[in-house]
Amino acid sequence: MTFEIIIVLLALIGMLAALIMDKMRPGMILFSVVVLFLCTGILSPKEMLEGFSNKGMITVALLFLVSEGIRQSGALTQLIKKLLPQERTSVFKAQVRILPSIAFISAFLNNTPVVVIFAPIIKRWANYVKLPATYFLIPLSYVTILGGICTLIGTSTNLVVHSMMIEAGLKGFSMFELGKVGIFVAIAGILYLFLFSKRLLPADRPDKATDDEENVDNGLHPVEAVIGPRFPGINKRISDFNFERHYGAKIKELRRSGRTYTSFDDISFREGDTLIVMADDSFIKTWGESSVFIMLANGKEYEPAGKKKRWFALTLLFIMIAGATVGELPAVQEMLPPGIKLDMFFFVSVTTVIMAWTKIFPPQKYTKYISWDILITIACAFAISKAMENSGVADLLAGYIIDLSHSHGPYILLAAIFIITNIFTELITNNAAAALSFPLALSLSQQLGVDPMPFFVVICMAASASFSTPIGYQTNLIVQGIGNYKFTDFVRIGLPLNIITFLISIFLIPQIWPF
């Protein structure tokens, strides 16, 4: 075992431990590992920086802005209000109306804004029709994940794997290629939620502060605030952080993992905590577009944008998707002059600029709408993947896996890659999980002499199938707080969904993309 292999293995173990213990933001943890590889000569400066100029990473950044434009246009708010039945109904009938539509929307938009918009509206609606909101919020998060696996742009993980394939000299995914298996996983997952969510999810856990009339006469009202990654008090004790001085609001409750805290003596803030604060009308106006909080909701309706703005934003989205799909056709590519490629990067760039100049999202604040930590994580993931190749770690681990499953063929190895990636994505982040699994999958396919495409597709499915824990996916964290779910609620309903995704993927992928 060489010096480089030892360094990379120890660094990866340390990285996994730091990510699981949540020592700091994932982007900084991965960047620290990349700098270590630079210092030891495993990565050159050029290899270290390649991820920061990668087309896939920039595409993810621009898709954040497109999703923000759709959010601010009010199109999603109006849509969900029309989908929700306004008279008394059953859980099953309501889910049939809303879950497939949300899955379709999330195939083309970033999952987080979809959940941020829909979660408070669905919770308010559920209270109105006297149904437990807990029967809808975890399914909301899950269907956004299920919809995202069906297209190239549905989740950043698909774009990361796509870009790594291109970097390796292979052809990437087309817009709807992953849908060949993703649609079956999505349909099975939605049917599972229809049949079992009411049995496996808890009945409503009542809110305390939202029923409290104290201070309402003084112009204060309860606001739900989900703590985001840039909240300055993370890991600080509540008693040591003057929340009222910072934000002009008083904390009434903190919700975490299904528990509600009203005494804060020994409690520290964590990302994903839901705070119930008493605040005036200026609180949401001041902090609504800040990444300090992932979501703010006060139970009030907001004036939607004009109809023309909504339709213009939706038209731009449709042209972007249709243009990128048609632009991939060989006949279209042959007609274009050299140097022009009508791919997703081209159309998302044009769409972003048009949205900025037409003020569909405020162009002066565009940096606020980009999740920089996700981008840094993706960029560093490319470098870590390269270090695994350069050092020989990928080949070493691939050899061990082949030896362990000797004579069982590529099907067992495909299952092994799914399980490894899925465990990583539940414990750390989906993009980091894909980056660690990609060089392993590439080396496996090369040593076996088979087509690597089935392995790459299974990485996309496994890295997105984050159903068993709230920490693997940001949308799970959001609904955990607003629905006051326990960690075990996700395990109970999410683990069978992980197994469903596993079985469908392992059976279908080799049929569609033969070894």
Coordinates of C-alpha atoms in Angstrom, one line a residue:
M1 CA 0.0 0.0 0.0
T2 CA 1.6 3.3 -1.1
F3 CA 1.9 6.5 0.8
E4 CA -0.7 8.2 -1.4
I5 CA -3.3 5.4 -0.8
I6 CA -2.8 5.7 3.0
I7 CA -3.2 9.5 2.9
V8 CA -6.3 9.3 0.8
L9 CA -7.9 6.5 2.9
L10 CA -7.2 8.3 6.2
A11 CA -8.5 11.6 4.7
L12 CA -11.7 10.0 3.5
I13 CA -12.3 8.3 6.9
G14 CA -11.7 11.6 8.6
M15 CA -14.0 13.4 6.1
L16 CA -16.8 10.9 6.7
A17 CA -16.5 11.3 10.5
A18 CA -16.5 15.1 10.3
L19 CA -19.6 15.1 8.1
I20 CA -21.5 12.6 10.3
M21 CA -20.6 14.6 13.4
D22 CA -21.6 17.8 11.6
K23 CA -18.3 19.5 12.7
M24 CA -18.7 22.3 10.1
R25 CA -20.5 22.9 6.8
P26 CA -19.9 20.1 4.2
G27 CA -18.3 22.4 1.7
M28 CA -15.6 23.5 4.2
I29 CA -15.0 19.9 5.2
L30 CA -14.5 18.7 1.6
F31 CA -12.4 21.8 0.8
S32 CA -10.1 21.0 3.8
V33 CA -9.6 17.4 2.4
V34 CA -8.9 18.8 -1.0
V35 CA -6.2 21.2 0.4
L36 CA -4.6 18.2 2.2
F37 CA -4.4 16.4 -1.2
L38 CA -2.9 19.5 -2.7
C39 CA -0.2 19.7 0.0
T40 CA 0.7 16.1 -0.4
G41 CA 1.0 16.3 -4.2
I42 CA -1.9 13.9 -4.8
L43 CA -3.7 16.7 -6.6
S44 CA -2.1 19.4 -8.8
P45 CA -3.5 23.0 -8.5
K46 CA -5.2 22.5 -11.9
E47 CA -6.9 19.3 -10.8
M48 CA -8.0 21.0 -7.5
L49 CA -9.6 23.9 -9.3
E50 CA -11.2 22.0 -12.2
G51 CA -14.4 21.4 -10.3
F52 CA -14.9 25.1 -9.7
S53 CA -15.1 25.7 -13.5
N54 CA -17.1 22.6 -14.3
K55 CA -20.1 23.1 -16.5
G56 CA -22.3 20.9 -14.3
M57 CA -21.5 22.9 -11.2
I58 CA -22.3 26.2 -12.9
T59 CA -25.5 24.7 -14.3
V60 CA -26.6 23.9 -10.7
A61 CA -25.9 27.5 -9.6
L62 CA -28.0 28.9 -12.5
L63 CA -30.8 26.5 -11.8
F64 CA -31.0 27.9 -8.2
L65 CA -31.8 31.3 -9.8
V66 CA -34.3 29.9 -12.3
S67 CA -36.1 28.1 -9.4
E68 CA -36.1 31.4 -7.4
G69 CA -37.6 33.2 -10.4
I70 CA -40.4 30.6 -10.6
R71 CA -40.9 30.9 -6.8
Q72 CA -41.1 34.7 -6.8
S73 CA -43.5 34.7 -9.8
G74 CA -46.1 33.1 -7.6
A75 CA -46.8 30.3 -10.1
L76 CA -46.3 27.5 -7.6
T77 CA -48.4 29.2 -4.9
Q78 CA -51.3 29.6 -7.2
L79 CA -51.0 26.0 -8.5
I80 CA -51.0 24.3 -5.0
K81 CA -54.0 26.3 -4.0
K82 CA -55.9 25.0 -7.0
L83 CA -54.8 21.4 -6.3
L84 CA -55.8 21.4 -2.6
P85 CA -59.5 20.5 -2.1
Q86 CA -61.4 23.2 -0.2
E87 CA -64.1 21.0 1.2
R88 CA -63.8 18.1 3.7
T89 CA -62.0 15.2 2.2
S90 CA -60.0 12.1 3.0
V91 CA -56.2 11.8 3.3
F92 CA -56.1 9.4 0.4
K93 CA -58.2 11.6 -2.0
A94 CA -56.1 14.7 -1.0
Q95 CA -52.8 12.8 -1.6
V96 CA -54.0 11.6 -5.0
R97 CA -54.7 15.2 -6.0
I98 CA -51.5 16.7 -4.9
L99 CA -48.6 14.2 -4.7
P100 CA -48.2 13.3 -8.4
S101 CA -48.4 17.0 -9.4
I102 CA -45.7 17.9 -6.9
A103 CA -43.5 15.1 -8.2
F104 CA -43.9 16.4 -11.7
I105 CA -43.0 20.0 -10.7
S106 CA -39.9 18.8 -8.8
A107 CA -38.6 17.0 -11.9
F108 CA -37.8 20.5 -13.3
L109 CA -37.2 22.7 -10.3
N110 CA -34.9 22.6 -7.3
N111 CA -36.6 20.6 -4.5
T112 CA -36.0 23.1 -1.6
P113 CA -38.0 26.1 -2.9
V114 CA -40.9 23.7 -3.8
V115 CA -41.0 22.4 -0.2
V116 CA -40.5 25.9 1.3
I117 CA -43.5 27.2 -0.7
F118 CA -45.8 24.1 -0.3
A119 CA -45.1 23.0 3.3
P120 CA -46.7 26.0 5.1
I121 CA -49.6 26.2 2.7
I122 CA -50.3 22.4 3.0
K123 CA -50.1 22.7 6.8
R124 CA -52.5 25.6 6.9
W125 CA -54.9 23.8 4.5
A126 CA -54.7 20.6 6.6
N127 CA -55.8 22.5 9.7
Y128 CA -58.6 24.1 7.8
V129 CA -60.1 20.8 6.5
K130 CA -59.4 19.1 9.9
L131 CA -56.8 16.6 8.6
P132 CA -53.5 15.8 10.3
A133 CA -50.7 17.8 8.6
T134 CA -48.3 15.0 9.5
Y135 CA -49.9 12.8 6.9
F136 CA -48.8 15.2 4.1
L137 CA -45.5 16.8 5.0
I138 CA -43.1 13.8 4.9
P139 CA -44.9 12.6 1.7
L140 CA -44.3 16.2 0.3
S141 CA -40.6 15.9 0.8
Y142 CA -40.4 12.3 -0.5
V143 CA -42.3 13.1 -3.8
T144 CA -40.0 16.0 -4.5
I145 CA -37.1 13.5 -4.3
L146 CA -38.9 11.0 -6.4
G147 CA -39.7 13.5 -9.1
G148 CA -36.1 14.8 -9.1
I149 CA -34.6 11.4 -10.1
C150 CA -36.6 11.4 -13.3
T151 CA -34.7 14.2 -15.2
L152 CA -31.1 15.4 -15.6
I153 CA -32.0 18.7 -13.9
G154 CA -34.3 17.3 -11.2
T155 CA -31.5 17.1 -8.6
S156 CA -27.9 18.4 -8.5
T157 CA -26.7 14.8 -8.0
N158 CA -27.7 13.8 -11.5
L159 CA -25.8 16.8 -12.9
V160 CA -22.8 15.9 -10.8
V161 CA -22.7 12.3 -12.1
H162 CA -23.4 13.6 -15.7
S163 CA -20.4 16.0 -15.5
M164 CA -18.1 13.3 -14.0
M165 CA -19.0 11.0 -17.0
I166 CA -18.1 13.8 -19.4
E167 CA -14.8 14.4 -17.5
A168 CA -14.0 10.7 -17.9
G169 CA -14.4 11.0 -21.7
L170 CA -17.8 9.3 -21.7
K171 CA -21.2 10.5 -23.0
G172 CA -23.4 12.0 -20.3
F173 CA -27.1 11.6 -19.7
S174 CA -29.7 13.2 -21.9
M175 CA -32.5 15.2 -20.4
F176 CA -35.0 12.4 -19.8
E177 CA -32.6 9.3 -19.9
L178 CA -32.7 8.7 -16.1
G179 CA -36.5 8.8 -16.4
K180 CA -36.4 5.4 -18.0
V181 CA -35.9 3.9 -14.5
G182 CA -36.8 7.0 -12.4
I183 CA -40.4 7.0 -13.5
F184 CA -41.0 3.5 -12.3
V185 CA -39.3 4.3 -9.0
A186 CA -41.5 7.4 -8.7
I187 CA -44.7 5.6 -9.5
A188 CA -44.0 2.8 -7.1
G189 CA -43.0 5.3 -4.4
I190 CA -46.1 7.4 -4.8
L191 CA -48.3 4.3 -4.7
Y192 CA -46.5 3.2 -1.5
L193 CA -47.3 6.6 0.1
F194 CA -50.9 6.4 -1.0
L195 CA -51.3 3.0 0.7
F196 CA -49.1 3.2 3.8
S197 CA -48.5 6.8 4.8
K198 CA -51.6 7.0 7.0
R199 CA -50.7 3.8 8.7
L200 CA -47.0 4.6 9.2
L201 CA -47.0 8.3 10.0
P202 CA -48.1 9.8 13.3
A203 CA -51.3 11.7 13.9
D204 CA -51.0 15.4 14.3
R205 CA -48.7 16.6 17.1
P206 CA -50.5 19.8 18.4
D207 CA -48.7 23.2 18.3
K208 CA -48.4 25.0 21.5
A209 CA -47.2 28.5 20.6
T210 CA -49.4 28.8 17.5
D211 CA -52.4 28.4 19.8
D212 CA -51.1 31.0 22.3
E213 CA -52.9 34.3 22.1
E214 CA -50.3 36.1 24.2
N215 CA -48.9 39.2 22.6
V216 CA -51.2 39.0 19.6
D217 CA -52.9 42.2 20.7
N218 CA -49.5 43.9 20.7
G219 CA -49.1 43.3 17.0
L220 CA -47.0 40.2 17.5
H221 CA -47.9 36.8 16.1
P222 CA -46.3 33.3 15.9
V223 CA -43.8 32.7 13.1
E224 CA -42.3 29.4 12.2
A225 CA -38.6 29.8 11.3
V226 CA -36.4 26.9 10.2
I227 CA -32.7 27.6 10.9
G228 CA -30.5 27.7 7.8
P229 CA -26.8 27.1 7.3
R230 CA -25.9 30.8 7.7
F231 CA -27.6 31.3 11.0
P232 CA -24.8 32.8 13.2
G233 CA -25.9 31.0 16.4
I234 CA -25.5 27.4 15.2
N235 CA -23.8 25.2 17.9
K236 CA -24.2 28.1 20.4
R237 CA -26.4 27.8 23.5
I238 CA -29.7 29.7 23.2
S239 CA -29.0 31.4 26.6
D240 CA -25.7 32.7 25.2
F241 CA -27.1 34.0 21.9
N242 CA -29.3 37.1 22.2
F243 CA -31.9 36.2 19.5
E244 CA -34.2 39.1 20.3
R245 CA -31.4 41.6 19.9
H246 CA -30.4 40.1 16.5
Y247 CA -33.8 39.6 15.0
G248 CA -36.3 41.6 17.0
A249 CA -38.3 38.5 17.9
K250 CA -38.7 36.3 21.0
I251 CA -38.3 32.5 20.9
K252 CA -41.3 30.7 22.4
E253 CA -40.5 27.1 21.3
L254 CA -37.8 25.1 19.7
R255 CA -38.8 21.8 17.8
R256 CA -36.2 19.1 17.1
S257 CA -36.8 15.4 16.2
G258 CA -40.4 15.4 17.4
R259 CA -39.6 17.1 20.7
T260 CA -40.7 20.6 21.7
Y261 CA -38.5 22.6 24.1
T262 CA -39.8 25.6 26.0
S263 CA -36.9 25.7 28.5
F264 CA -33.7 26.6 26.7
D265 CA -31.0 26.4 29.5
D266 CA -28.9 23.7 28.0
I267 CA -30.2 23.7 24.4
S268 CA -27.9 24.7 21.5
F269 CA -29.1 25.8 18.1
R270 CA -28.7 23.3 15.2
E271 CA -29.3 23.7 11.5
G272 CA -32.8 22.4 10.7
D273 CA -34.3 23.4 14.1
T274 CA -37.7 24.9 13.9
L275 CA -38.2 28.0 16.1
I276 CA -41.6 29.4 17.0
V277 CA -41.0 33.1 17.6
M278 CA -43.3 36.0 18.5
A279 CA -42.6 38.7 15.9
D280 CA -44.3 41.6 14.1
D281 CA -45.0 41.9 10.4
S282 CA -41.5 43.2 9.6
F283 CA -39.8 40.0 10.6
I284 CA -40.6 38.0 7.4
K285 CA -40.1 41.1 5.2
T286 CA -36.6 41.6 6.7
W287 CA -35.4 37.9 6.8
G288 CA -37.6 36.2 4.2
E289 CA -34.9 36.3 1.5
S290 CA -32.0 35.6 3.8
S291 CA -30.3 32.2 4.0
V292 CA -30.2 32.7 7.8
F293 CA -33.6 30.9 7.8
I294 CA -34.5 28.2 5.2
M295 CA -38.2 28.8 5.7
L296 CA -40.4 31.4 7.4
A297 CA -44.2 31.0 7.7
N298 CA -46.7 33.0 9.8
G299 CA -50.0 31.4 8.6
K300 CA -50.9 34.4 6.4
E301 CA -51.6 34.6 2.7
Y302 CA -49.4 36.7 0.5
E303 CA -50.3 38.7 -2.5
P304 CA -49.3 36.7 -5.6
A305 CA -47.4 38.3 -8.5
G306 CA -49.4 39.4 -11.6
K307 CA -50.7 36.8 -14.0
K308 CA -48.5 38.1 -16.8
K309 CA -45.4 37.6 -14.7
R310 CA -46.4 34.1 -13.7
W311 CA -47.1 33.0 -17.3
F312 CA -43.9 34.6 -18.6
A313 CA -41.8 32.8 -16.0
L314 CA -43.5 29.5 -16.8
T315 CA -43.0 30.1 -20.5
L316 CA -39.3 30.6 -20.0
L317 CA -39.1 27.4 -18.0
F318 CA -40.9 25.5 -20.7
I319 CA -38.6 26.9 -23.4
M320 CA -35.5 26.0 -21.4
I321 CA -36.5 22.4 -20.9
A322 CA -37.8 21.9 -24.5
G323 CA -34.8 23.7 -26.0
A324 CA -32.3 21.6 -24.1
T325 CA -34.2 18.4 -25.0
V326 CA -34.4 19.2 -28.7
G327 CA -30.8 20.6 -28.7
E328 CA -29.5 17.1 -27.8
L329 CA -30.9 15.5 -31.0
P330 CA -28.1 14.5 -33.4
A331 CA -30.0 16.2 -36.4
V332 CA -30.1 19.5 -34.5
Q333 CA -26.4 19.3 -33.5
E334 CA -25.4 18.7 -37.1
M335 CA -27.1 21.9 -38.2
L336 CA -25.3 24.1 -35.7
P337 CA -22.1 26.0 -36.5
P338 CA -19.0 24.8 -34.7
G339 CA -18.6 26.1 -31.1
I340 CA -22.4 26.3 -30.4
K341 CA -24.0 23.5 -28.4
L342 CA -27.7 23.9 -27.4
D343 CA -27.4 21.9 -24.2
M344 CA -28.9 22.6 -20.7
F345 CA -26.0 24.9 -19.8
F346 CA -26.8 27.1 -22.8
F347 CA -30.5 27.4 -22.1
V348 CA -30.3 27.8 -18.4
S349 CA -27.7 30.6 -18.9
V350 CA -30.1 32.4 -21.3
T351 CA -33.1 31.9 -19.1
T352 CA -31.3 33.2 -16.0
V353 CA -30.2 36.4 -17.8
I354 CA -33.7 37.0 -19.2
M355 CA -35.2 36.5 -15.7
A356 CA -32.7 38.9 -14.2
W357 CA -33.3 41.7 -16.8
T358 CA -37.1 41.3 -16.6
K359 CA -36.9 41.4 -12.8
I360 CA -38.6 38.0 -12.3
F361 CA -36.1 37.7 -9.4
P362 CA -34.4 40.8 -8.0
P363 CA -31.1 41.0 -9.9
Q364 CA -29.4 43.1 -7.1
K365 CA -29.9 40.2 -4.7
Y366 CA -29.1 37.3 -7.0
T367 CA -26.2 36.0 -4.8
K368 CA -28.6 35.4 -1.9
Y369 CA -30.5 32.8 -3.9
I370 CA -27.6 30.5 -4.6
S371 CA -26.6 27.8 -2.1
W372 CA -22.9 28.4 -2.1
D373 CA -22.1 25.6 0.2
I374 CA -23.7 23.1 -2.1
L375 CA -21.6 24.5 -5.0
I376 CA -18.4 24.3 -3.0
T377 CA -19.3 20.7 -2.0
I378 CA -19.8 19.8 -5.7
A379 CA -16.6 21.4 -6.9
C380 CA -14.6 19.8 -4.1
A381 CA -16.3 16.4 -4.8
F382 CA -14.8 16.5 -8.3
A383 CA -11.3 17.0 -6.9
I384 CA -11.8 14.2 -4.3
S385 CA -12.9 11.9 -7.0
K386 CA -9.8 12.7 -9.0
A387 CA -7.6 12.1 -5.9
M388 CA -9.1 8.6 -5.5
E389 CA -8.2 7.9 -9.1
N390 CA -4.7 9.4 -8.9
S391 CA -3.8 7.6 -5.7
G392 CA -5.1 4.2 -6.8
V393 CA -7.6 4.1 -4.0
A394 CA -10.5 3.6 -6.4
D395 CA -8.8 0.6 -8.1
L396 CA -7.9 -0.9 -4.7
L397 CA -11.4 -0.7 -3.3
A398 CA -12.9 -1.9 -6.5
G399 CA -10.6 -4.9 -6.4
Y400 CA -11.7 -5.7 -2.8
I401 CA -15.3 -5.5 -3.8
I402 CA -14.8 -7.8 -6.8
D403 CA -12.9 -10.3 -4.6
L404 CA -15.7 -10.3 -2.0
S405 CA -18.4 -10.9 -4.7
H406 CA -16.2 -13.3 -6.7
S407 CA -18.1 -15.3 -9.3
H408 CA -21.4 -13.6 -8.6
G409 CA -21.3 -11.3 -11.6
P410 CA -22.0 -7.6 -12.1
Y411 CA -25.5 -7.8 -10.6
I412 CA -24.1 -8.3 -7.1
L413 CA -21.6 -5.5 -7.7
L414 CA -24.4 -3.2 -8.9
A415 CA -26.3 -3.9 -5.6
A416 CA -23.1 -3.3 -3.7
I417 CA -22.6 0.2 -5.3
F418 CA -26.2 1.0 -4.5
I419 CA -25.9 0.1 -0.9
I420 CA -22.6 1.9 -0.4
T421 CA -23.9 5.1 -2.1
N422 CA -27.2 4.9 -0.2
I423 CA -25.5 4.6 3.2
F424 CA -23.3 7.5 2.3
T425 CA -26.2 9.7 1.3
E426 CA -28.2 9.0 4.5
L427 CA -25.2 9.8 6.7
I428 CA -23.5 12.7 4.8
T429 CA -24.7 14.5 1.6
N430 CA -26.0 13.3 -1.7
N431 CA -23.4 15.0 -3.8
A432 CA -20.5 13.8 -1.7
A433 CA -21.9 10.3 -1.8
A434 CA -22.1 10.4 -5.6
A435 CA -18.5 11.8 -5.8
L436 CA -17.1 9.0 -3.6
S437 CA -19.0 6.3 -5.4
F438 CA -18.2 7.4 -9.0
P439 CA -14.5 6.5 -9.3
L440 CA -15.3 3.2 -7.5
A441 CA -18.0 2.4 -10.1
L442 CA -15.7 3.4 -13.0
S443 CA -12.9 1.2 -11.7
L444 CA -15.3 -1.7 -11.1
S445 CA -16.6 -1.5 -14.7
Q446 CA -13.1 -1.3 -16.1
Q447 CA -11.8 -4.2 -14.2
L448 CA -14.8 -6.3 -15.1
G449 CA -14.7 -5.1 -18.8
V450 CA -18.4 -4.1 -18.8
D451 CA -20.3 -1.0 -19.7
P452 CA -20.1 1.5 -16.8
M453 CA -23.5 3.1 -17.6
P454 CA -25.6 0.8 -15.3
F455 CA -23.3 1.7 -12.4
F456 CA -23.6 5.4 -13.0
V457 CA -27.4 5.2 -13.2
V458 CA -27.5 3.3 -10.0
I459 CA -25.4 6.0 -8.3
C460 CA -28.0 8.6 -9.3
M461 CA -30.8 6.5 -7.9
A462 CA -29.1 5.6 -4.6
A463 CA -27.7 9.1 -3.9
S464 CA -31.2 10.6 -4.2
A465 CA -33.0 7.9 -2.2
S466 CA -32.6 9.7 1.1
F467 CA -35.7 8.6 2.8
S468 CA -34.7 6.9 6.1
T469 CA -33.2 9.9 7.9
P470 CA -34.0 13.6 8.1
I471 CA -30.3 14.6 7.8
G472 CA -29.6 13.2 4.3
Y473 CA -31.7 15.7 2.4
Q474 CA -32.5 19.4 3.2
T475 CA -36.2 19.0 2.4
N476 CA -36.5 16.3 5.0
L477 CA -35.0 18.7 7.6
I478 CA -37.5 21.3 6.7
V479 CA -40.6 19.1 7.1
Q480 CA -39.2 17.5 10.2
G481 CA -39.5 20.8 12.0
I482 CA -42.7 22.1 10.6
G483 CA -44.4 18.7 11.1
N484 CA -42.7 18.1 14.5
Y485 CA -41.6 14.6 13.4
K486 CA -39.3 12.3 15.3
F487 CA -36.2 10.7 13.8
T488 CA -38.0 7.3 14.0
D489 CA -40.9 8.6 11.9
F490 CA -38.5 8.8 8.9
V491 CA -37.0 5.4 9.6
R492 CA -40.5 3.8 9.8
I493 CA -41.9 5.1 6.5
G494 CA -38.6 5.8 4.7
L495 CA -36.8 2.5 5.0
P496 CA -39.3 0.5 3.0
L497 CA -39.1 3.2 0.3
N498 CA -35.3 2.8 0.2
I499 CA -35.8 -0.9 -0.3
I500 CA -38.4 -0.3 -3.0
T501 CA -36.0 2.0 -4.8
F502 CA -33.2 -0.6 -4.4
L503 CA -35.2 -3.5 -5.8
I504 CA -36.6 -1.6 -8.8
S505 CA -33.2 -0.1 -9.6
I506 CA -31.3 -3.4 -9.4
F507 CA -33.9 -5.2 -11.6
L508 CA -34.6 -2.6 -14.2
I509 CA -31.3 -0.8 -14.8
P510 CA -29.5 -3.8 -16.4
Q511 CA -32.5 -4.4 -18.6
I512 CA -32.4 -0.8 -20.0
W513 CA -28.6 -0.4 -20.0
P514 CA -27.1 -3.9 -20.4
F515 CA -23.6 -4.7 -19.0

